[in-house]
CSV table of C-alpha atoms (C1' of nucleotides) in Angstrom, one decimal:
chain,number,residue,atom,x,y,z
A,10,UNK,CA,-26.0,-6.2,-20.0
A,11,UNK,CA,-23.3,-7.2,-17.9
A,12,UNK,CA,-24.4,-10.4,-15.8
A,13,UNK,CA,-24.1,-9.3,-12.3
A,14,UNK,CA,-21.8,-11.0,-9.9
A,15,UNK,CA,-24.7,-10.5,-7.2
A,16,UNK,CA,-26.7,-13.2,-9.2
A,17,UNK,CA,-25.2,-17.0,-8.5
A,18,UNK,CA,-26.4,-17.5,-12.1
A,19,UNK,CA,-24.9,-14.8,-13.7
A,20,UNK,CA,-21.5,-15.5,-12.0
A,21,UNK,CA,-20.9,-18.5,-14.5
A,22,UNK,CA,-22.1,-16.3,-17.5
A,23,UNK,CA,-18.7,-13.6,-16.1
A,24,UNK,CA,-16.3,-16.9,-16.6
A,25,UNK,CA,-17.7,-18.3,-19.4
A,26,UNK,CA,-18.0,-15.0,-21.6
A,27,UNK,CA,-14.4,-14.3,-21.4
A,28,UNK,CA,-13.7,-18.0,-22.0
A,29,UNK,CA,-12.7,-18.5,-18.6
A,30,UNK,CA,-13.9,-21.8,-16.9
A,31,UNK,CA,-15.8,-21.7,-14.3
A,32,UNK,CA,-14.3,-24.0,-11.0
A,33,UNK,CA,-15.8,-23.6,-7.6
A,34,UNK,CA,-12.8,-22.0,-6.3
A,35,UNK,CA,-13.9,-18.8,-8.3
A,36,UNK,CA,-17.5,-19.2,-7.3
A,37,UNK,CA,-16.5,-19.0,-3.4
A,38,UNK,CA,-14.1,-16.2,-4.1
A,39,UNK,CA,-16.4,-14.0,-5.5
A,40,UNK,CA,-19.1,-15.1,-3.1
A,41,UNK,CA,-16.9,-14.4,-0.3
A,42,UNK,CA,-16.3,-10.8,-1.9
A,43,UNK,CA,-20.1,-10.4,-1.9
A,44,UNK,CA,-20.4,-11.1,1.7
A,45,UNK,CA,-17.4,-9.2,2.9
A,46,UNK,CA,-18.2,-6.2,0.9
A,47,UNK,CA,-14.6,-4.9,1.1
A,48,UNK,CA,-11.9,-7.0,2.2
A,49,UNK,CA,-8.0,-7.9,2.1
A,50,UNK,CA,-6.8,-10.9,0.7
A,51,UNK,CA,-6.1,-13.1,3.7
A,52,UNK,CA,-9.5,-12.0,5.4
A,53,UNK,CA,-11.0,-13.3,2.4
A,54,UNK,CA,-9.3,-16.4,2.6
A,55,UNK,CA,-10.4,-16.9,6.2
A,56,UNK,CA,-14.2,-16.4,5.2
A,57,UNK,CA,-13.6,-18.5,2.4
A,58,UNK,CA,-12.3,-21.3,4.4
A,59,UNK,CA,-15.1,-21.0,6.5
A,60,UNK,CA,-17.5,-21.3,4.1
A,61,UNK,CA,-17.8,-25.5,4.4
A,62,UNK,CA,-15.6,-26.3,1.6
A,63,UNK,CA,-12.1,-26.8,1.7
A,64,UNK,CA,-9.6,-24.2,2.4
A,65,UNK,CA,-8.4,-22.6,-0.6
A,66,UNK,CA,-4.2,-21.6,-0.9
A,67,UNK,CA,-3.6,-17.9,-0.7
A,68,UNK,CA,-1.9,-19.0,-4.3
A,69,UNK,CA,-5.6,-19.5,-5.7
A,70,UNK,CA,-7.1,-16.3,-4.0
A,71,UNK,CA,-4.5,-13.8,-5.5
A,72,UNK,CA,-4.6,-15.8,-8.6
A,73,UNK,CA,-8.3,-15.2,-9.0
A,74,UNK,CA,-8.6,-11.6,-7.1
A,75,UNK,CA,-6.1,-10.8,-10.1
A,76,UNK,CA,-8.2,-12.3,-12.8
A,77,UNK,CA,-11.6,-10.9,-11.5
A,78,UNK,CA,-9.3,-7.6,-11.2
A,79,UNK,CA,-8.8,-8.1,-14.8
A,80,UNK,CA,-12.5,-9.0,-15.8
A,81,UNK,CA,-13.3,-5.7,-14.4
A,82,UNK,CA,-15.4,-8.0,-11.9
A,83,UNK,CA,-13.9,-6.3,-8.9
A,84,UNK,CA,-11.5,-3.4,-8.1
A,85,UNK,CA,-8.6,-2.8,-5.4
A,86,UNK,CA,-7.9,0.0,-3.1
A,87,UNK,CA,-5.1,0.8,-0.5
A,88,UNK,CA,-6.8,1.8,2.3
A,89,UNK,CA,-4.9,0.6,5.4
A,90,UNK,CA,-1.4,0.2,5.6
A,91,UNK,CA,-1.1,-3.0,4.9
A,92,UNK,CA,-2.5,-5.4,2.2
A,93,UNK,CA,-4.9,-3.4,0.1
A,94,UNK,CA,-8.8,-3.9,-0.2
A,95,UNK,CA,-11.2,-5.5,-2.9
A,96,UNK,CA,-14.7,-5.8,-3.6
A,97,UNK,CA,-17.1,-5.8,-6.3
A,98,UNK,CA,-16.7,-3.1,-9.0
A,99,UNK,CA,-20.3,-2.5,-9.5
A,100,UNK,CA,-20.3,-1.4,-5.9
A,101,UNK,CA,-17.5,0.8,-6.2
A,102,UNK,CA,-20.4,3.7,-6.7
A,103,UNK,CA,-18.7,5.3,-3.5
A,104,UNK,CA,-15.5,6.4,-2.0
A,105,UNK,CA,-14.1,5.5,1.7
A,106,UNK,CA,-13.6,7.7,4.1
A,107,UNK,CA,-11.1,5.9,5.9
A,108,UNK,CA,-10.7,6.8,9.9
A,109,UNK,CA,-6.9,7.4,10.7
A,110,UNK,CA,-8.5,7.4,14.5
A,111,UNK,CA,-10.3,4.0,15.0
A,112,UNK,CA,-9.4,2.7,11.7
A,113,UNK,CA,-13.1,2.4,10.5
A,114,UNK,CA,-14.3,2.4,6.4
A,115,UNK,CA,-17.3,4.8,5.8
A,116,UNK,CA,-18.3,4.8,2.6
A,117,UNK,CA,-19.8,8.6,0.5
A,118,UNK,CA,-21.3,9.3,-2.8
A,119,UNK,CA,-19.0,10.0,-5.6
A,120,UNK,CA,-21.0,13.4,-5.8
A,121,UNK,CA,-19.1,14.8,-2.9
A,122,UNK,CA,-16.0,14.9,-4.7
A,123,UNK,CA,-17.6,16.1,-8.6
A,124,UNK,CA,-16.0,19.6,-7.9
A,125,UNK,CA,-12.7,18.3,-7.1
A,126,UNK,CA,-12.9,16.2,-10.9
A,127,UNK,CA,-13.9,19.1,-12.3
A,128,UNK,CA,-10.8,21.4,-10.3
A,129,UNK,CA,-8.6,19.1,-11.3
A,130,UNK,CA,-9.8,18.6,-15.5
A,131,UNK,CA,-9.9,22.3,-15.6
A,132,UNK,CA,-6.4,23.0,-14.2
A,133,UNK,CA,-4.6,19.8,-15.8
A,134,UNK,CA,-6.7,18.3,-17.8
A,135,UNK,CA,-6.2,15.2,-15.0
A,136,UNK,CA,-9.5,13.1,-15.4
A,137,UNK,CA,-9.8,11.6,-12.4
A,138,UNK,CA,-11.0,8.3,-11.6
A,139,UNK,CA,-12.5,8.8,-7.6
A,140,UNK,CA,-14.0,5.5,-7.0
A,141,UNK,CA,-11.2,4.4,-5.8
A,142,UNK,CA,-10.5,8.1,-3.8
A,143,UNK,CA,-9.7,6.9,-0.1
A,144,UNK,CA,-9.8,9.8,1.8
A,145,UNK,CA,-8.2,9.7,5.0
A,146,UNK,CA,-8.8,11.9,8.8
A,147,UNK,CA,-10.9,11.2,11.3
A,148,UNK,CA,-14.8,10.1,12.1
A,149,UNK,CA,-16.8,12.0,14.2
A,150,UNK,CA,-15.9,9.9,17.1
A,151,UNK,CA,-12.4,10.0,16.9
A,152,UNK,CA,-12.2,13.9,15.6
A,153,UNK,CA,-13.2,15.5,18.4
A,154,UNK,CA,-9.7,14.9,20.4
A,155,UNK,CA,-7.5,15.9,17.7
A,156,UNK,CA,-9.0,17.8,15.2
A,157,UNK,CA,-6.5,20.4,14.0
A,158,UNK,CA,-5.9,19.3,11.1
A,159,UNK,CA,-4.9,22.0,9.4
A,160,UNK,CA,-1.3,22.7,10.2
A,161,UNK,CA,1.3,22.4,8.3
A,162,UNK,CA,4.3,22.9,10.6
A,163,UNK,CA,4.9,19.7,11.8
A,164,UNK,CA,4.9,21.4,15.6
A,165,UNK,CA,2.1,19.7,16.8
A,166,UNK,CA,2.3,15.8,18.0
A,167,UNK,CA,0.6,14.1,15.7
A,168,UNK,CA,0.8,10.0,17.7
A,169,UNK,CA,-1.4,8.7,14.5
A,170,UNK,CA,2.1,6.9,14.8
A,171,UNK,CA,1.0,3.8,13.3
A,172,UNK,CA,-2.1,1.6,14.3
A,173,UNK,CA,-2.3,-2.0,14.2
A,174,UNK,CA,-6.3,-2.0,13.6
A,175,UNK,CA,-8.1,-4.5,12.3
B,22,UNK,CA,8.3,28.6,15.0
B,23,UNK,CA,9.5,25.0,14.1
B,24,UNK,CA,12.8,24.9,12.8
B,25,UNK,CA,12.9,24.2,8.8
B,26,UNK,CA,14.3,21.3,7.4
B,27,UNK,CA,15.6,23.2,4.6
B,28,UNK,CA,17.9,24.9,6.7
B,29,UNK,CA,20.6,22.8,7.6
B,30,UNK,CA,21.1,24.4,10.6
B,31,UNK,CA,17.9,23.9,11.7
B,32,UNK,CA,18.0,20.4,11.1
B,33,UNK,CA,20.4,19.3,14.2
B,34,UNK,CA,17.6,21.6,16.3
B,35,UNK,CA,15.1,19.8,15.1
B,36,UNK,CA,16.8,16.4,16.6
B,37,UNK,CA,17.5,17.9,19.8
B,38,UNK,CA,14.9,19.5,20.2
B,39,UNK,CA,13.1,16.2,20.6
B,40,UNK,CA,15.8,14.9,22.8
B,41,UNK,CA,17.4,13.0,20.1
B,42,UNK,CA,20.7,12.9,19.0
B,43,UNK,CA,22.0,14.2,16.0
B,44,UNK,CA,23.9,11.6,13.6
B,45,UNK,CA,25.3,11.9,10.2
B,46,UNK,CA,23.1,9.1,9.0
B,47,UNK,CA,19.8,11.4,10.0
B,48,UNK,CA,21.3,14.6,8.4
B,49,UNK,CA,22.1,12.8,5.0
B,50,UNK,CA,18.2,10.7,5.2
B,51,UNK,CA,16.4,14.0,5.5
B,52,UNK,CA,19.1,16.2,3.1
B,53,UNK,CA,18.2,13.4,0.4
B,54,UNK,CA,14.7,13.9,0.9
B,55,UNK,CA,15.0,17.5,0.6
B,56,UNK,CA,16.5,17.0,-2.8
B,57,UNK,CA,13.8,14.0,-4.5
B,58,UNK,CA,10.5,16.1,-3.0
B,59,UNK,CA,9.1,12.5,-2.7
B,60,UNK,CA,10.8,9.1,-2.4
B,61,UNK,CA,10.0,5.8,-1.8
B,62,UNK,CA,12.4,4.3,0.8
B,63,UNK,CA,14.8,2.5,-1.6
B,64,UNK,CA,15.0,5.6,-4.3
B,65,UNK,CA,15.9,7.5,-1.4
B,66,UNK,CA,18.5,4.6,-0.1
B,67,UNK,CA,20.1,5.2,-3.7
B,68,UNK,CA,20.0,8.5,-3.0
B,69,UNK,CA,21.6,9.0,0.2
B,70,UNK,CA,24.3,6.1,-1.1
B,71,UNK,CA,25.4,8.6,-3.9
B,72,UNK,CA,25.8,11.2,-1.4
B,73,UNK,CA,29.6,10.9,-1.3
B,74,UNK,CA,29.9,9.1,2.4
B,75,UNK,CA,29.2,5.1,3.1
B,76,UNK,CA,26.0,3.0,1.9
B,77,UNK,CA,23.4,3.2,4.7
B,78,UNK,CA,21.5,-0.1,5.4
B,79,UNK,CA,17.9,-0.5,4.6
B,80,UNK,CA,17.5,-0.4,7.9
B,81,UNK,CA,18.7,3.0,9.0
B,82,UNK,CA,16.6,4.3,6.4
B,83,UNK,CA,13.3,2.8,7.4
B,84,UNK,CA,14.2,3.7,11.5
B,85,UNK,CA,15.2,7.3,10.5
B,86,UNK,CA,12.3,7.5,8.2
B,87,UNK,CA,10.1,6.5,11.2
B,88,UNK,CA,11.4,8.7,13.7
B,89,UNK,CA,11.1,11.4,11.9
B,90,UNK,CA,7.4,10.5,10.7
B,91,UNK,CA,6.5,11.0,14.3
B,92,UNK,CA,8.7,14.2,14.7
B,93,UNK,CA,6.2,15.4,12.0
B,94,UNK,CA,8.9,16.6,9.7
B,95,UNK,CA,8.3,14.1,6.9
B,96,UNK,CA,5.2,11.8,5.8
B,97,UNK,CA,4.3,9.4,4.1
B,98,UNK,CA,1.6,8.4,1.4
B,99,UNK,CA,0.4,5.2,-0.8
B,100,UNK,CA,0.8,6.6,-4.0
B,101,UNK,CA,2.0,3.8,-6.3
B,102,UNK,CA,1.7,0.1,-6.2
B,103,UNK,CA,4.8,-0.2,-4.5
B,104,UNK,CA,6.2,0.9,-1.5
B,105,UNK,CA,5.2,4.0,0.4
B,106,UNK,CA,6.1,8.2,-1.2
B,107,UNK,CA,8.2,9.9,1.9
B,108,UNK,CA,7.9,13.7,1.5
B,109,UNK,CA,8.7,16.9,3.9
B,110,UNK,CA,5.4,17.2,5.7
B,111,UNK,CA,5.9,21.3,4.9
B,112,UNK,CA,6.2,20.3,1.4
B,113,UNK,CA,2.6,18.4,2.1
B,114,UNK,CA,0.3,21.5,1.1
B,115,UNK,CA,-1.2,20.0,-1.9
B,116,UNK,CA,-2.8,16.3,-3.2
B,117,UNK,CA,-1.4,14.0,-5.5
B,118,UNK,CA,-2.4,13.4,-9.0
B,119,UNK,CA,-1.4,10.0,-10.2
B,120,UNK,CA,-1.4,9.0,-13.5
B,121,UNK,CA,-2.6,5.7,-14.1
B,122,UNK,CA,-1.2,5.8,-17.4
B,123,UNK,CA,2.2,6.8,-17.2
B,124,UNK,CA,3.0,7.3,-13.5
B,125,UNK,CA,3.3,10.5,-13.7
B,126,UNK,CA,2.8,12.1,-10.4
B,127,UNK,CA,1.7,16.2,-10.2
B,128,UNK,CA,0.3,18.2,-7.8
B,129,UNK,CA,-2.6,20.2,-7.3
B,130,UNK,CA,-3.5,22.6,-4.9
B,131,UNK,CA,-5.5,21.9,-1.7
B,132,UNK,CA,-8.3,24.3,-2.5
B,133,UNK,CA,-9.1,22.1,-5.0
B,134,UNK,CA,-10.5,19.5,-2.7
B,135,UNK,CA,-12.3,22.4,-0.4
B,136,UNK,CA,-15.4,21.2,-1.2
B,137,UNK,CA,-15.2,17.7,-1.0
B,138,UNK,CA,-13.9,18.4,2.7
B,139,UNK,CA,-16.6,20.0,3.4
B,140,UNK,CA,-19.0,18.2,1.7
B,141,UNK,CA,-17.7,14.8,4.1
B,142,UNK,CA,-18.2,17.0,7.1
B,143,UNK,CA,-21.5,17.9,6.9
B,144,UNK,CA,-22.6,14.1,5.5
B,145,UNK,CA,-20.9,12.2,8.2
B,146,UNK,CA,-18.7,15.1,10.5
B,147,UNK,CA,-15.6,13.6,9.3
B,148,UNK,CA,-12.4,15.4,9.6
B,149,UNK,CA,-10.7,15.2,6.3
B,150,UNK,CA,-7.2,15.4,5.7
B,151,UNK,CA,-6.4,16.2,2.5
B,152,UNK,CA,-2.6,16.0,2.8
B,153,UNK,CA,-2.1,13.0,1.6
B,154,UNK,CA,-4.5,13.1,-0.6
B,155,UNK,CA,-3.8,10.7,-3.5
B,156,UNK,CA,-6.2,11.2,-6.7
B,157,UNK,CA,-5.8,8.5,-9.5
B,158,UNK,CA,-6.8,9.1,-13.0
B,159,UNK,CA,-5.5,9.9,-16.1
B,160,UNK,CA,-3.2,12.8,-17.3
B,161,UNK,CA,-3.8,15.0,-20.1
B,162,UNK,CA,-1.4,12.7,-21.9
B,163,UNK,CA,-2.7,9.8,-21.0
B,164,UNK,CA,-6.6,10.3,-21.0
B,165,UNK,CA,-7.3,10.5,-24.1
B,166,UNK,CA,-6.9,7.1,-25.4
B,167,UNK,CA,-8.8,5.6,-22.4
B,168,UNK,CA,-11.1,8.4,-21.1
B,169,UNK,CA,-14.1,6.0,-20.4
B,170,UNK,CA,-13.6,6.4,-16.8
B,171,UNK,CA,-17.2,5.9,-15.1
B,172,UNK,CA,-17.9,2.5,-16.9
B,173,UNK,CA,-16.8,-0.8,-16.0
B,174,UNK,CA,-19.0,-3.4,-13.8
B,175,UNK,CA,-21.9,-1.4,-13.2
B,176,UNK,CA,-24.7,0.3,-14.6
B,177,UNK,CA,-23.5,4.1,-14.9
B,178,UNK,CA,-25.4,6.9,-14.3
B,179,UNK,CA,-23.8,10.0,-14.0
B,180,UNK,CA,-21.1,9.8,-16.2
B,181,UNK,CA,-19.6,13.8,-15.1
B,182,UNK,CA,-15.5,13.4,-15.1
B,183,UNK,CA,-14.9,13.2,-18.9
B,184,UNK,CA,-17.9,15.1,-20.0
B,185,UNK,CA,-17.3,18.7,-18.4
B,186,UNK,CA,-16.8,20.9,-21.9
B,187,UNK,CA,-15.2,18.9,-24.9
C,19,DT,C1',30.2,7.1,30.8
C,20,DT,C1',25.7,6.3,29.6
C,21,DT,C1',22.5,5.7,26.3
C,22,DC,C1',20.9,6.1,21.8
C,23,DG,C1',21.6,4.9,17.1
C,24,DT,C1',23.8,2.1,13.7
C,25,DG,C1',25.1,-2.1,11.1
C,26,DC,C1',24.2,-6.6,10.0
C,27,DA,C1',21.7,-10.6,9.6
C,28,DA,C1',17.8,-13.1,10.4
C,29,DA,C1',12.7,-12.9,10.6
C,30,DC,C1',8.4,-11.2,8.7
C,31,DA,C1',4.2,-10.0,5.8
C,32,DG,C1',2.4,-9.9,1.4
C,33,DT,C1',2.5,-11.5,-3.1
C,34,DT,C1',4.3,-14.0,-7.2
C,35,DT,C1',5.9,-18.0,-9.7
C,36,DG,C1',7.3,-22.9,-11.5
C,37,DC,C1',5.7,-27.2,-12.0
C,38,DA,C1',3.1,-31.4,-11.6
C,39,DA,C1',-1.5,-33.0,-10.7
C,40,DT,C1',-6.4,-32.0,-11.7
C,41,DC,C1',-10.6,-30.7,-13.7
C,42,DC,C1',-13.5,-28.2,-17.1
C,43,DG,C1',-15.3,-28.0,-21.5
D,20,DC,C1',-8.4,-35.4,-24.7
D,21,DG,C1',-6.0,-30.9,-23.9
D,22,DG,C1',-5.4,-26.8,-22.2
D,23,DA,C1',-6.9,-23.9,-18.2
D,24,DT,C1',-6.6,-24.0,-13.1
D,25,DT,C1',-5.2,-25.6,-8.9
D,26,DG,C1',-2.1,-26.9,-5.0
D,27,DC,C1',2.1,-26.6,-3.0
D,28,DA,C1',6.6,-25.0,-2.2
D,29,DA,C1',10.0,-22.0,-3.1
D,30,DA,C1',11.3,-17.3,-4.4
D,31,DC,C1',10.7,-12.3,-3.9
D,32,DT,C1',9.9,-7.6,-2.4
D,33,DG,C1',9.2,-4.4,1.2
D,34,DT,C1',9.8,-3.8,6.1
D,35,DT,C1',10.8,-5.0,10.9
D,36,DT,C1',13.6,-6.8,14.7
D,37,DG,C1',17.4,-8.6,17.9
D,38,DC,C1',21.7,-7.9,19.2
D,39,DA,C1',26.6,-6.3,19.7
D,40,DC,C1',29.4,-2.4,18.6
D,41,DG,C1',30.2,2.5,18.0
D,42,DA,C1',29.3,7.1,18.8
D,43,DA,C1',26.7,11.4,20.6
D,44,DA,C1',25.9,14.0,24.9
DNA sequence: TTTCGTGCAAACAGTTTGCAATCCG
DNA sequence: CGGATTGCAAACTGTTTGCACGAAA
């Protein structure tokens, strides 16, 4: 069984059984990705300079985001404009609903889009990987004002211009 | 009745319509989009360039793509690692099906992702907009040699995507 | 003529890389 | 000890911005 990166034990046992050494660094990255649950690069680096040690260069995060990338330890989505989110792969049993509105990340079962995989293998034989689906539109709070979503024309004054957003 | 993009006489309408002014620059930017269907803003830079008239700077590009963002007449999408895809928003009446594999980019229908919409409505009452839809995967080309989608990190359940009919 | 839009260069954000010092195994 | 990692600074890509000049209306 795969050691789980939820376990502090198992974490080692991730490095070490792809040869990898195990440094602190990597063991506050990937805590930090546990506590954030999904979070950009730099936000990480913030929590995990805040976590008692010493701040770690942005260098040593991408560096280890890419190798945990690699290990199949976590995964990366775009879901904001700007840098593009990680967290753990085993929690990646979901897809984001991402709010064009207010900016907020819901999260749905993979279920929801099953018929859409199989639309998609039927007509192109496209086998599609939806755990990293990020569907965009707008919550429940934020539909309500602009809910047409629908049209195509380009008449209608979208102001979903861009949003700063945290 | 919007004016069409695709009718270059519309185009100037479409400018001053919005009280803006009508430049050479802004017909060749949305002319070169017509022609790629989607473009990442230095593709389309290279394509406008071989135009026939002057080189535009990077900069025009990104302004005129901006403006007319918010006119509604193009929009844009995170498709690839990269920079941004710029499309006609008319042209926006279907997903994107990115191959993970090769690149490859196709498109399928909206209808496919019906159910999903509504599936994410009546979970969480959240507007969906499948527009800009981006779906990874793997093509038809591509899948077979990796198909084991649903894996990685952690324990897998339902394993549907590569199992609907052989 | 009055602005708006363009061109250019400098500034930015996000990310990658080279290299010497450091630490794990 | 010896190679894998780190820290730091410099390089890079993609994008934005300030400002003076040129051009639509």
């Amino acid at each position: 069984m795969t050691p789980s990166p939820h376990d502090p034990a198992d974490v080692d046992a991730i490095f070490r059984n792809h040869g990898l050494r195990v440094t602190s660094q990597r063991r506050r990255v990937l805590a930090a990705i546990g506590r954030l649950q999904h979070t950009t690069p730099d936000q990480l680096s913030r929590e995990v300079d805040g976590d008692g040690g010493d701040a770690l260069p942005l260098s040593t995060i991408y560096r280890n985001l890419d190798t945990l990338t690699e290990l199949g330890v976590v995964a990366a989505t775009r879901l904001t404009e700007g840098a593009p989110t990680y967290h753990l792969d085993q929690h990646a049993t979901h897809l984001h609903l991402v709010c064009n509105g207010c900016g907020a990340i819901t999260e749905a079962p993979l279920a929801v889009a099953d018929e859409l995989a199989e639309a998609v293998y039927d007509r192109d034989g496209f086998v599609a990987d939806l755990r990293h689906l990020p569907v965009h539109g707008w919550c429940a709070r934020c539909a309500p004002g602009r809910t047409e979503i629908p049209d195509q024309g380009g008449t209608d004054q979208h102001d979903h211009t861009h949003q700063h957003r945290a």
